[in-house]
CSV table of C-alpha atoms and ligand atoms in Angstrom, one decimal:
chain,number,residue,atom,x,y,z
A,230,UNK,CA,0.0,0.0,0.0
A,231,UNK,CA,1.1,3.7,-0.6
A,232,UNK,CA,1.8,5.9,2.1
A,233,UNK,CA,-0.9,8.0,1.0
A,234,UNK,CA,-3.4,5.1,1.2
A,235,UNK,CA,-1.8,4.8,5.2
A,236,UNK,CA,-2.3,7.9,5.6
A,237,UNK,CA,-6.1,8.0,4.5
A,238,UNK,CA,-6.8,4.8,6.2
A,239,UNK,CA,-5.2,6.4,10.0
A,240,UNK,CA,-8.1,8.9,8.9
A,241,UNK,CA,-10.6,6.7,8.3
A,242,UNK,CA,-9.6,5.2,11.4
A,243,UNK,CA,-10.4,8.4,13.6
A,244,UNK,CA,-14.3,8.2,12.1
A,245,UNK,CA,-17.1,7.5,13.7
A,246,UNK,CA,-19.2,4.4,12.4
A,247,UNK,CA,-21.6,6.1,10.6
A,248,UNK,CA,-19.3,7.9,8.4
A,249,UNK,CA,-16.6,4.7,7.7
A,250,UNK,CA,-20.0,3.2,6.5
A,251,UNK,CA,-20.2,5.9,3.6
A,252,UNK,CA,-16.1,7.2,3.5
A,253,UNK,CA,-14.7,3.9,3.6
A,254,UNK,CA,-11.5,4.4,1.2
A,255,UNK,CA,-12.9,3.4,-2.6
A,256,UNK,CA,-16.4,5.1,-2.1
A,257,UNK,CA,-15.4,6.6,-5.5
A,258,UNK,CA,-13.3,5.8,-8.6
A,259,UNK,CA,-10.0,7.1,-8.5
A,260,UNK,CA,-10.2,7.0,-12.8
A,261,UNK,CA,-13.5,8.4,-13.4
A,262,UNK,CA,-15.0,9.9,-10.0
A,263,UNK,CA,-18.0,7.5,-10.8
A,264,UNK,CA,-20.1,7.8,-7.0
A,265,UNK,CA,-20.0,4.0,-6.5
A,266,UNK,CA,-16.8,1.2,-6.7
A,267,UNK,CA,-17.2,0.4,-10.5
A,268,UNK,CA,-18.0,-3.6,-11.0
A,269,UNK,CA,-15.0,-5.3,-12.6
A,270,UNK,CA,-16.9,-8.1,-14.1
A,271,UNK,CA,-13.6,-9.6,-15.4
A,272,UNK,CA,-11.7,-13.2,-14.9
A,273,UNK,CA,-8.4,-12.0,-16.1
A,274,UNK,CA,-6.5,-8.7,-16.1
A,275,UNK,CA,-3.7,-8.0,-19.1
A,276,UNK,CA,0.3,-8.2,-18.4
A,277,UNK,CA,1.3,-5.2,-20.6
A,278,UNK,CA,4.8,-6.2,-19.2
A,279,UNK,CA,5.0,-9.5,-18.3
A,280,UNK,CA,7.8,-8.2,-16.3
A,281,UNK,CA,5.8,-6.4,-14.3
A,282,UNK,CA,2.3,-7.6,-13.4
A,283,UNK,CA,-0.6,-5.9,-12.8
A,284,UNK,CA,-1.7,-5.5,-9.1
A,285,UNK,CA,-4.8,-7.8,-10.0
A,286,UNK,CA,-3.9,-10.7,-12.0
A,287,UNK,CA,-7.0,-13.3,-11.9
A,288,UNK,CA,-10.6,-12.9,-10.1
A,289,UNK,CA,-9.9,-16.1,-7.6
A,290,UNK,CA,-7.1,-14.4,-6.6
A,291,UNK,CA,-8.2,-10.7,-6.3
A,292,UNK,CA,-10.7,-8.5,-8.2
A,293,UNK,CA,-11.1,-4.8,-7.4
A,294,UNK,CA,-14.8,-5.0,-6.2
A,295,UNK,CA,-14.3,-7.4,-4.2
A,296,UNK,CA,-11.0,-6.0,-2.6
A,297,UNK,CA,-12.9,-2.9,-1.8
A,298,UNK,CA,-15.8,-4.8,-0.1
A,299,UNK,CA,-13.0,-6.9,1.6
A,300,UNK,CA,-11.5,-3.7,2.9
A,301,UNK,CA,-14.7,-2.1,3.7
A,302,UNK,CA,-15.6,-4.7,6.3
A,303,UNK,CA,-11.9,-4.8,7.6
A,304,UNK,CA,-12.1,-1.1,8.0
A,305,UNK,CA,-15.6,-1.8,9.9
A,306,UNK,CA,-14.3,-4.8,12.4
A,307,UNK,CA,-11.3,-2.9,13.2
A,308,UNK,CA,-8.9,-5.6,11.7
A,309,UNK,CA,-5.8,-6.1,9.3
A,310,UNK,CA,-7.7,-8.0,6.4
A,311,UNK,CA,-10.8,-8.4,5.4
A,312,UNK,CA,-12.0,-11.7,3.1
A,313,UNK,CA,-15.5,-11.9,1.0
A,314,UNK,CA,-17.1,-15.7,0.4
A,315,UNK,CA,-19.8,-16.9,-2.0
A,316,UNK,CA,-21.7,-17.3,1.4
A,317,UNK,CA,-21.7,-17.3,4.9
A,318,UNK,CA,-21.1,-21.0,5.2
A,319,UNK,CA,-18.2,-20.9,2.3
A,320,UNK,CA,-16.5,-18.2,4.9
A,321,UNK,CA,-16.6,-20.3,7.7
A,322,UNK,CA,-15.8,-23.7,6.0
A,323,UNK,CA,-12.4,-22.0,4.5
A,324,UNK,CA,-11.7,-20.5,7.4
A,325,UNK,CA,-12.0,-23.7,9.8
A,326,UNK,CA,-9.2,-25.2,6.9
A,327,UNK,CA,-6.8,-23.5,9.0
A,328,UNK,CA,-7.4,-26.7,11.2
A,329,UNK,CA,-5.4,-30.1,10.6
A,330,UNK,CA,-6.4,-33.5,11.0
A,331,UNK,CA,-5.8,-35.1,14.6
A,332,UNK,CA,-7.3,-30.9,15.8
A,333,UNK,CA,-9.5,-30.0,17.9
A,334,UNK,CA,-11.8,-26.9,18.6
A,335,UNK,CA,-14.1,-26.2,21.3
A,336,UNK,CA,-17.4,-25.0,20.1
A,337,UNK,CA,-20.5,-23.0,21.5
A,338,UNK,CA,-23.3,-25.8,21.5
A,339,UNK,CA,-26.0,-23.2,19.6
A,340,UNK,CA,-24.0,-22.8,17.3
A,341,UNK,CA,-25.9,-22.3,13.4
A,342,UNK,CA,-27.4,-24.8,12.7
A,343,UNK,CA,-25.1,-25.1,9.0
A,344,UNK,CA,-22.0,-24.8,10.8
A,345,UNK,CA,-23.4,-27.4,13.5
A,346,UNK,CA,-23.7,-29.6,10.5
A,347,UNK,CA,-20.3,-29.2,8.7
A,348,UNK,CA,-18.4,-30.2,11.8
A,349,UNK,CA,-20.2,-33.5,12.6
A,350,UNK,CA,-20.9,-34.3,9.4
A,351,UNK,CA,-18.0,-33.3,7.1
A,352,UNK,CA,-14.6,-32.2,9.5
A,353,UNK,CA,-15.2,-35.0,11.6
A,354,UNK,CA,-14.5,-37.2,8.4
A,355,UNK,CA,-11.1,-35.2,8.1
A,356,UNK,CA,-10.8,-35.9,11.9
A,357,UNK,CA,-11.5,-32.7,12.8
A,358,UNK,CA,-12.9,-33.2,16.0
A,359,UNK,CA,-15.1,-30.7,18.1
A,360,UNK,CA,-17.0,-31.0,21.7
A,361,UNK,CA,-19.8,-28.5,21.7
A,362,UNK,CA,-20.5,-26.4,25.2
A,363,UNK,CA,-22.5,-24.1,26.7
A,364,UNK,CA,-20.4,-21.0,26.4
A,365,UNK,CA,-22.4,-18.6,29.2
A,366,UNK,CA,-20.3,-20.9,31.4
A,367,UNK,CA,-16.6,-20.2,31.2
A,368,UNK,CA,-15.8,-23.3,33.3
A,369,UNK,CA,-17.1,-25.7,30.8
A,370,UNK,CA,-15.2,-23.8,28.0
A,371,UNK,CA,-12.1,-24.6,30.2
A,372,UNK,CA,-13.4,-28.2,30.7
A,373,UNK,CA,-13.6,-29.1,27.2
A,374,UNK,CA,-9.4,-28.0,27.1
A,375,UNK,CA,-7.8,-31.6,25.5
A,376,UNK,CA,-4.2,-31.9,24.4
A,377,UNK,CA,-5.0,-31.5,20.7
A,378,UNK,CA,-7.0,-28.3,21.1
A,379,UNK,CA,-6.7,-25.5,18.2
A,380,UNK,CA,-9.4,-23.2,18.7
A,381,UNK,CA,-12.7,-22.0,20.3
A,382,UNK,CA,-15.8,-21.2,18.2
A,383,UNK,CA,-18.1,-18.6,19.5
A,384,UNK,CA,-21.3,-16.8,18.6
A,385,UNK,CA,-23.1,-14.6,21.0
A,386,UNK,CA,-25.7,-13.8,20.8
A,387,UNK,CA,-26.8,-17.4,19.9
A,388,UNK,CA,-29.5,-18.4,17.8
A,389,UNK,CA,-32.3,-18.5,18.7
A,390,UNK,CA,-32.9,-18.1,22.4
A,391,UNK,CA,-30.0,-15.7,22.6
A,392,UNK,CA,-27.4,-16.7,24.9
A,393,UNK,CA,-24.2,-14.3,25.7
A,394,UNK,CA,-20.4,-15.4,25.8
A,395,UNK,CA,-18.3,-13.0,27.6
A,396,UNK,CA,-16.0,-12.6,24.7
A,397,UNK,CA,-13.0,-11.1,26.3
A,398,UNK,CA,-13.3,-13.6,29.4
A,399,UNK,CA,-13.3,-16.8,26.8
A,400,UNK,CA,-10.9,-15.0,24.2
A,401,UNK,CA,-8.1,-14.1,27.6
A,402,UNK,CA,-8.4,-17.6,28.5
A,403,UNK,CA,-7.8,-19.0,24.8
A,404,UNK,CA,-4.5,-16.6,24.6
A,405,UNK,CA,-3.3,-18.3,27.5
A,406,UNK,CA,-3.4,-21.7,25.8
A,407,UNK,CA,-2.5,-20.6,22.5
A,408,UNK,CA,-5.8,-21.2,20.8
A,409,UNK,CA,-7.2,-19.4,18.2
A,410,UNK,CA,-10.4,-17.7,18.5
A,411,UNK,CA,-13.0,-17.0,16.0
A,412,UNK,CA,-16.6,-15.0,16.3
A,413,UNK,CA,-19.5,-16.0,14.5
A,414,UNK,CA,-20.6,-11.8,14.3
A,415,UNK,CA,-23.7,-12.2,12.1
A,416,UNK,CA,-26.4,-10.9,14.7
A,417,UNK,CA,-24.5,-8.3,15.9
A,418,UNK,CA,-22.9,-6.8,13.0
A,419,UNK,CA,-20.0,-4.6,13.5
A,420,UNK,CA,-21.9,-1.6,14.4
A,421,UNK,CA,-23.3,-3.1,17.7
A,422,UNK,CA,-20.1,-5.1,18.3
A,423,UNK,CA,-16.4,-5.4,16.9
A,424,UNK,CA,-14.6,-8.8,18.6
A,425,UNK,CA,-11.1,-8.4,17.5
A,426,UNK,CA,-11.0,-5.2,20.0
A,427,UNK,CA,-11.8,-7.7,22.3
A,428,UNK,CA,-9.2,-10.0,21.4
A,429,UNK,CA,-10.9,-12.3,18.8
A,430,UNK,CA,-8.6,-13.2,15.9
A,431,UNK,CA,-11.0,-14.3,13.0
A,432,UNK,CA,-14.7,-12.4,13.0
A,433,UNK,CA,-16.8,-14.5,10.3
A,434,UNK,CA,-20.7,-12.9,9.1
A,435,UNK,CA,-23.2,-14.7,7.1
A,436,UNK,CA,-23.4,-11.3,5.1
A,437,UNK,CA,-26.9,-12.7,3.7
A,438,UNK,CA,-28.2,-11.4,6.8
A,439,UNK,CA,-28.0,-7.4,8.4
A,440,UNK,CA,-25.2,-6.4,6.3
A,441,UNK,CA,-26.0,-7.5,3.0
A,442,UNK,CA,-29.4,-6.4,4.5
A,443,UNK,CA,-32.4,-7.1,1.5
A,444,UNK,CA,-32.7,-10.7,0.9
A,445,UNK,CA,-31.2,-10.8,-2.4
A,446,UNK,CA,-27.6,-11.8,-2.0
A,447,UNK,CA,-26.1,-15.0,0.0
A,448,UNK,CA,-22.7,-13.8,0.7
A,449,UNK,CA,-20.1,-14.2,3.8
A,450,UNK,CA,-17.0,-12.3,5.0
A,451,UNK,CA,-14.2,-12.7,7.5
A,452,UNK,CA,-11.8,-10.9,9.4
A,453,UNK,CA,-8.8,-11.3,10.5
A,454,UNK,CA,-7.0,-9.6,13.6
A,455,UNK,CA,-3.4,-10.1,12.7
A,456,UNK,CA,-1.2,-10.1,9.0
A,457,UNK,CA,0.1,-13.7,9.8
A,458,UNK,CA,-3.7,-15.2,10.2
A,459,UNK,CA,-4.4,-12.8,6.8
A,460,UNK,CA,-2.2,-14.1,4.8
A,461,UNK,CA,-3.2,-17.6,6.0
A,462,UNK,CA,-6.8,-17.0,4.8
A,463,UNK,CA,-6.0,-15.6,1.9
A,464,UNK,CA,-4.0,-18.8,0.7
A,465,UNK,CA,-7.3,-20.8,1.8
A,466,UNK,CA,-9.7,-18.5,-0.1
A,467,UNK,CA,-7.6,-18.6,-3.1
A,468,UNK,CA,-7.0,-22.2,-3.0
A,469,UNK,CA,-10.2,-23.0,-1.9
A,470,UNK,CA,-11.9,-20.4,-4.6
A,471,UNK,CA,-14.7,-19.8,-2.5
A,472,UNK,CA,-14.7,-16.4,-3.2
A,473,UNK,CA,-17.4,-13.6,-3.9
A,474,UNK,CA,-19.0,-12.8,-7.6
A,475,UNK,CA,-18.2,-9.3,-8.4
A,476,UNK,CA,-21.9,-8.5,-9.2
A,477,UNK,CA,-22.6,-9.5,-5.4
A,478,UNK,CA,-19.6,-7.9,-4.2
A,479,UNK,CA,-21.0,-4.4,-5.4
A,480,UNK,CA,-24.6,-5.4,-4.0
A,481,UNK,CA,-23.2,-6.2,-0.5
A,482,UNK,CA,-21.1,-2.5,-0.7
A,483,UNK,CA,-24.6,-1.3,-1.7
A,484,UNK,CA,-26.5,-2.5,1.4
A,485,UNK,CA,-23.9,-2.3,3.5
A,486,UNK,CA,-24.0,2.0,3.1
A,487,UNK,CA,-27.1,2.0,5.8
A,488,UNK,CA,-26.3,-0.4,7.9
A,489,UNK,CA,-26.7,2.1,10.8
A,490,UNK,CA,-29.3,3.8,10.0
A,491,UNK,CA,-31.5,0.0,9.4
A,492,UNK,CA,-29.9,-1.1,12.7
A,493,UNK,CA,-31.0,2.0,14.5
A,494,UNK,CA,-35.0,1.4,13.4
A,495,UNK,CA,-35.0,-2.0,13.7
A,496,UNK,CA,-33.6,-2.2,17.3
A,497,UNK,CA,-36.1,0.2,18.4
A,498,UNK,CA,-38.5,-1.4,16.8
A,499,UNK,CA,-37.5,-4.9,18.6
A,500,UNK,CA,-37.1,-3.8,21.8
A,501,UNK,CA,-40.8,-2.3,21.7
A,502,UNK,CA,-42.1,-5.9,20.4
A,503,UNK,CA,-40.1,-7.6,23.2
A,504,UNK,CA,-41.7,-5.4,25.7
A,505,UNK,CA,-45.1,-6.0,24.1
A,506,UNK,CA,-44.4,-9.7,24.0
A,507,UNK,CA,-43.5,-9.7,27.8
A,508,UNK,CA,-46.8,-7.8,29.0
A,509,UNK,CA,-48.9,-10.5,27.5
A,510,UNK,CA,-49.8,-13.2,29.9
A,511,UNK,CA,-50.2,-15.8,26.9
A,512,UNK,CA,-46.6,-16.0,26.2
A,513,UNK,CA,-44.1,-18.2,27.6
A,514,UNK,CA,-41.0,-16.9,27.1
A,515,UNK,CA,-39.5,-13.9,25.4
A,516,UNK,CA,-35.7,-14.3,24.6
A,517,UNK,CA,-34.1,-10.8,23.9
A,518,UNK,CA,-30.9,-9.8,25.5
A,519,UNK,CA,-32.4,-6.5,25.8
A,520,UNK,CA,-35.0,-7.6,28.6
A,521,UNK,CA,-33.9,-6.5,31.9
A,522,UNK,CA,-34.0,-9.7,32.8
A,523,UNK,CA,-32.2,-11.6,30.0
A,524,UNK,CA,-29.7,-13.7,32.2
A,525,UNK,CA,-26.9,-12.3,29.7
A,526,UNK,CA,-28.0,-8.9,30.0
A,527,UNK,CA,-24.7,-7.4,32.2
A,528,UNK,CA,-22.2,-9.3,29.9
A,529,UNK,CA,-23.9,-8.6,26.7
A,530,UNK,CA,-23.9,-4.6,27.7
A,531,UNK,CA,-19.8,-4.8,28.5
A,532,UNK,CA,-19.3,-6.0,24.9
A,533,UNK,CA,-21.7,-4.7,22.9
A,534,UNK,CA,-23.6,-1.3,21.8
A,535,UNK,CA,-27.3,-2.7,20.8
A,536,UNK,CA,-28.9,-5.8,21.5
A,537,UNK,CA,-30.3,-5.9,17.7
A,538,UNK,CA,-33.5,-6.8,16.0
A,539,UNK,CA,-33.9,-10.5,16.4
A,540,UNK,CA,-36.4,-11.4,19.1
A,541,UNK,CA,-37.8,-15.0,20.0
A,542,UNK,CA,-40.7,-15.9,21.8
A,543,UNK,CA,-42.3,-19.0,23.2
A,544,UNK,CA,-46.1,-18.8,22.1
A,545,UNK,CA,-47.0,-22.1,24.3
A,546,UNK,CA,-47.6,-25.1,22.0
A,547,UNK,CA,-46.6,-26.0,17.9
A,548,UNK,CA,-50.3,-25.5,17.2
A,549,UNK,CA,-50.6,-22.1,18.5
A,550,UNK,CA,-46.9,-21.1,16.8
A,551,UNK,CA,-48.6,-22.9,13.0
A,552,UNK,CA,-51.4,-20.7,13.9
A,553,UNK,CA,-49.4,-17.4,14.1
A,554,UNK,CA,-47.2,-18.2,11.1
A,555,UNK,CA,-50.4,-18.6,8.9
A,556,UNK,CA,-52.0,-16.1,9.8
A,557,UNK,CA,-49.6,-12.8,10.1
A,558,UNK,CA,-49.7,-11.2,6.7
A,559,UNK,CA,-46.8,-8.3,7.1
A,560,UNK,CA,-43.3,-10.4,8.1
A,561,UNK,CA,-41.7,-12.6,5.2
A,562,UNK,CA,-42.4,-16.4,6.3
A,563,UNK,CA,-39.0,-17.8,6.3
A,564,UNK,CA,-36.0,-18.7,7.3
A,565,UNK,CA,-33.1,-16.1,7.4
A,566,UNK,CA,-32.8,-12.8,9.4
A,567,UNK,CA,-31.5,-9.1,9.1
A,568,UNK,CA,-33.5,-7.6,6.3
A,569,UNK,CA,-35.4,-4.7,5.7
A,570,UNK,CA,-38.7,-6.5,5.6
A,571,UNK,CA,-39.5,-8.6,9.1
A,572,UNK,CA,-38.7,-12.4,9.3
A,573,UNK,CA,-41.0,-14.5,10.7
A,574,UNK,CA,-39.3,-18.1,11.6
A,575,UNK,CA,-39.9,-21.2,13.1
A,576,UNK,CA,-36.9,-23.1,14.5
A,577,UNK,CA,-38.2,-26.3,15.0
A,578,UNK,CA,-39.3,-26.7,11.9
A,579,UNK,CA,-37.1,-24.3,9.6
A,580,UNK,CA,-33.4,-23.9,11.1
A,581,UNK,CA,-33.4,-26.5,13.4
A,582,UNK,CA,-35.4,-29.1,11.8
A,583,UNK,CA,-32.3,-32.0,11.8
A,584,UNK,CA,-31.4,-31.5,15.5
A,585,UNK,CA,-32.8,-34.7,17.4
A,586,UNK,CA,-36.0,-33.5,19.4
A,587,UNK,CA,-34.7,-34.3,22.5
A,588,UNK,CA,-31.7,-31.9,21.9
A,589,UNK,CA,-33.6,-29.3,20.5
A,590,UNK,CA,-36.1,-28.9,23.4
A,591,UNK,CA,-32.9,-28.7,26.2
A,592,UNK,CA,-31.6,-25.8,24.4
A,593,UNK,CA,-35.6,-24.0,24.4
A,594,UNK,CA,-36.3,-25.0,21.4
A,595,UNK,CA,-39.2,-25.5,21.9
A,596,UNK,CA,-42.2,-26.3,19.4
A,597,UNK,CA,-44.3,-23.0,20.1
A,598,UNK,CA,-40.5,-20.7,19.7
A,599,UNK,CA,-41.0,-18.6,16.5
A,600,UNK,CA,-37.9,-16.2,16.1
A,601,UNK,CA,-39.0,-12.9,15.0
A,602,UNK,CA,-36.4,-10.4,12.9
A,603,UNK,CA,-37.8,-7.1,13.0
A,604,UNK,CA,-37.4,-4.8,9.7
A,605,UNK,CA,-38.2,-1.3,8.8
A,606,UNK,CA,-42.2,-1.6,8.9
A,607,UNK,CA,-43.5,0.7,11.1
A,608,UNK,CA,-43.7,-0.9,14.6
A,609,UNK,CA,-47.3,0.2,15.4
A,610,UNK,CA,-48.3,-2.3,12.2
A,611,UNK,CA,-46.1,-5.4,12.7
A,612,UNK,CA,-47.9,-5.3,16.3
A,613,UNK,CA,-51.5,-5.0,15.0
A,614,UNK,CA,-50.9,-8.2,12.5
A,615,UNK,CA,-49.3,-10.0,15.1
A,616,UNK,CA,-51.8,-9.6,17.7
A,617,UNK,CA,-54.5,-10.6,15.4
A,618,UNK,CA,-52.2,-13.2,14.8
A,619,UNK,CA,-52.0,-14.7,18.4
A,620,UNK,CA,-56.0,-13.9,18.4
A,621,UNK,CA,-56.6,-17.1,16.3
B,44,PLP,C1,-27.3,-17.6,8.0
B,44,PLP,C2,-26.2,-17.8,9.0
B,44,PLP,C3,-25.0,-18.5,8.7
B,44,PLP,C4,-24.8,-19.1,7.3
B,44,PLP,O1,-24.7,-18.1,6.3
B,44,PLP,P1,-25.1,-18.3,4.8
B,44,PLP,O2,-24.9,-17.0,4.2
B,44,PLP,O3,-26.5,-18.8,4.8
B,44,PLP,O4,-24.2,-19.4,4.2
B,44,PLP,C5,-24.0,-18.6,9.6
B,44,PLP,N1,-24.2,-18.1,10.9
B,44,PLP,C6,-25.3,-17.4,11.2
B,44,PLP,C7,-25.4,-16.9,12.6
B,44,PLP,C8,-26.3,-17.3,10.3
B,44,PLP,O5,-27.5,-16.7,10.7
């Protein structure tokens, strides 16, 4: 990089949030001034002397759009280099190839429900082994400690009743056992919270969800905290080629512009729907790490800004939830989170359908939980149509 581009990024550094989102470094064209990063839809890039190559040489390997996008959300988590993936699950599958066989990791037991699957099902093949715990206690993070141990997997808050890891408490304790730490950051975003201040070296998003933000691209990014673990994920992504299509690339820049501003509507939004959900005597539960008396309330506030737009709620029984998801008529029916219009899902039968039912109803997931991702609509509606909802 040129000193002037250090020099703008120490800048960009000093910005608030809100203006990185929109004066992120390539917000225009350097050749033409265009007002958006132009799309490079190109495979190949011309050697007008072979001698010396150009700075982009194939679109596996590096493609302007997509380096912007991949600096944008390194600029965003606060890290060294940032990484964009055909999807979330293509950004965590390369990234757990920085494992070997005979390695271990230590893994938040609510994890998603995708990554759940590609560790039992396809790294334990490559003997890639993984003990799942519940990560709101520290002492069975330290429990699950074995000789071959590589890494801890977190994601907080977890999906879908919400639980909160103390990041910095599970990340310390890592350091001290040289493992390396990665952050599932998807419901979050890095406008509510930014792990590798806290330590974290590898911050992974399903970018399909709040920062992509419309539910029109499948996309996934990573992170990483230090050059070394960069340039290790860069030799994954480029070996592995699951990299992200230019065309999405520039989408994902595109939604990623109001990430505040959506974040800021649809929290207030939630956190008036949890409260609503609370005062009503026929619901069970109402997960929400907002809720004063969300059990990971005081941790999630140390680490975190916002407590986002994803609220879940126990409406008693899998008839009454098959009830509500017929009859609201506003939110999307679906699975998937974080877009402008509301998500209405229903774990047990969407997400976390292939969990044994046994499993699924320790963790609260239960057969009346319907997980609720609140969008722009204006609040005063999405209440109306749910409480005629609920009516039946
Ligand atoms: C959706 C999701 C993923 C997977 O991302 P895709 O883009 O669907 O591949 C991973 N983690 C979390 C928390 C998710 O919500």
């Amino acid at each position: 990089m040129s000193d002037n581009g250090k020099e703008q990024n120490n800048h960009e550094n000093k910005l608030k949030f809100a203006t990185k989102l929109l004066h992120f470094g390539s917000e225009i064209d350097s050749t033409t001034g265009a007002s958006s990063v132009p799309i490079y839809q190109a495979s190949t890039f011309h050697h007008e002397d072979v001698f010396n190559p150009p700075v982009h040489d194939y679109s596996r390997s590096g493609n302007p759009t997509r380096q912007a996008l991949e600096d944008y959300i390194a600029l965003l988590e606060g890290g060294v280099r940032g990484f964009a993936y055909s999807s979330g699950m293509a950004a965590i599958s390369s990234t757990f190839m920085m494992l070997s066989a005979g390695d271990h990791m230590i893994v938040t037991e609510d994890v998603y429900g995708g990554t759940y699957r590609l560790l039992t099902s396809i790294l334990s093949r490559l003997g890639i082994e993984s003990t799942f715990v519940d990560m709101t206690d520290l002492d069975q993070v330290k429990a699950a400690l074995k000789p071959n141990t590589k890494a801890v997997y977190m994601e907080t808050p977890s999906n879908p009743t919400l639980k909160i890891t103390d990041i910095a408490a599970v990340t310390s304790w890592a350091q001290e056992h040289d493992l390396l730490t990665m952050l599932d950051n998807t419901f979050m975003t890095p406008y509510y919270q930014r792990p590798i201040e806290l330590g974290v070296d590898i911050v992974l998003h399903s970018a399909t969800k709040f920062l992509g933000g419309h539910s029109d691209v499948l996309a996934g990014l990573a992170v990483a905290r230090t050059h070394s673990i960069g340039t290790q994920l860069k030799q994954l992504q480029n070996g592995l080629g699951t990299v992200l299509g230019v065309q999405d690339s520039w989408l994902l820049i595109r939604g990623m512009k109001t990430l505040q501003a959506r974040m800021n509507h649809s929290e207030q939004s939630a956190a008036v729907l949890a409260a609503w959900l609370k005062g009503r005597p026929d619901i069970d539960q109402v997960y929400y790490p907002g809720l004063l008396d969300h059990p990971g309330r005081e941790v999630h506030e140390k680490q975190s800004t916002g407590y986002g737009a994803v609220v879940s709620f126990d409406v008693g029984s899998g008839e009454r939830a098959k009830q509500v998801l017929n009859k609201v008529s506003i939110p999307l029916v679906a699975v998937s989170l974080g877009a402008v219009e509301s998500i209405l899902s229903y774990p047990a039968m969407m997400s976390h359908a292939a969990m044994p039912a046994e499993v699924r109803l320790e963790r609260g997931i239960t057969d009346g939980l319907l997980r609720f991702s609140v969008g722009l609509e204006d609040i005063d509606d999405l209440i109306a149509d749910l409480d005629q909802a609920l009516q039946g």
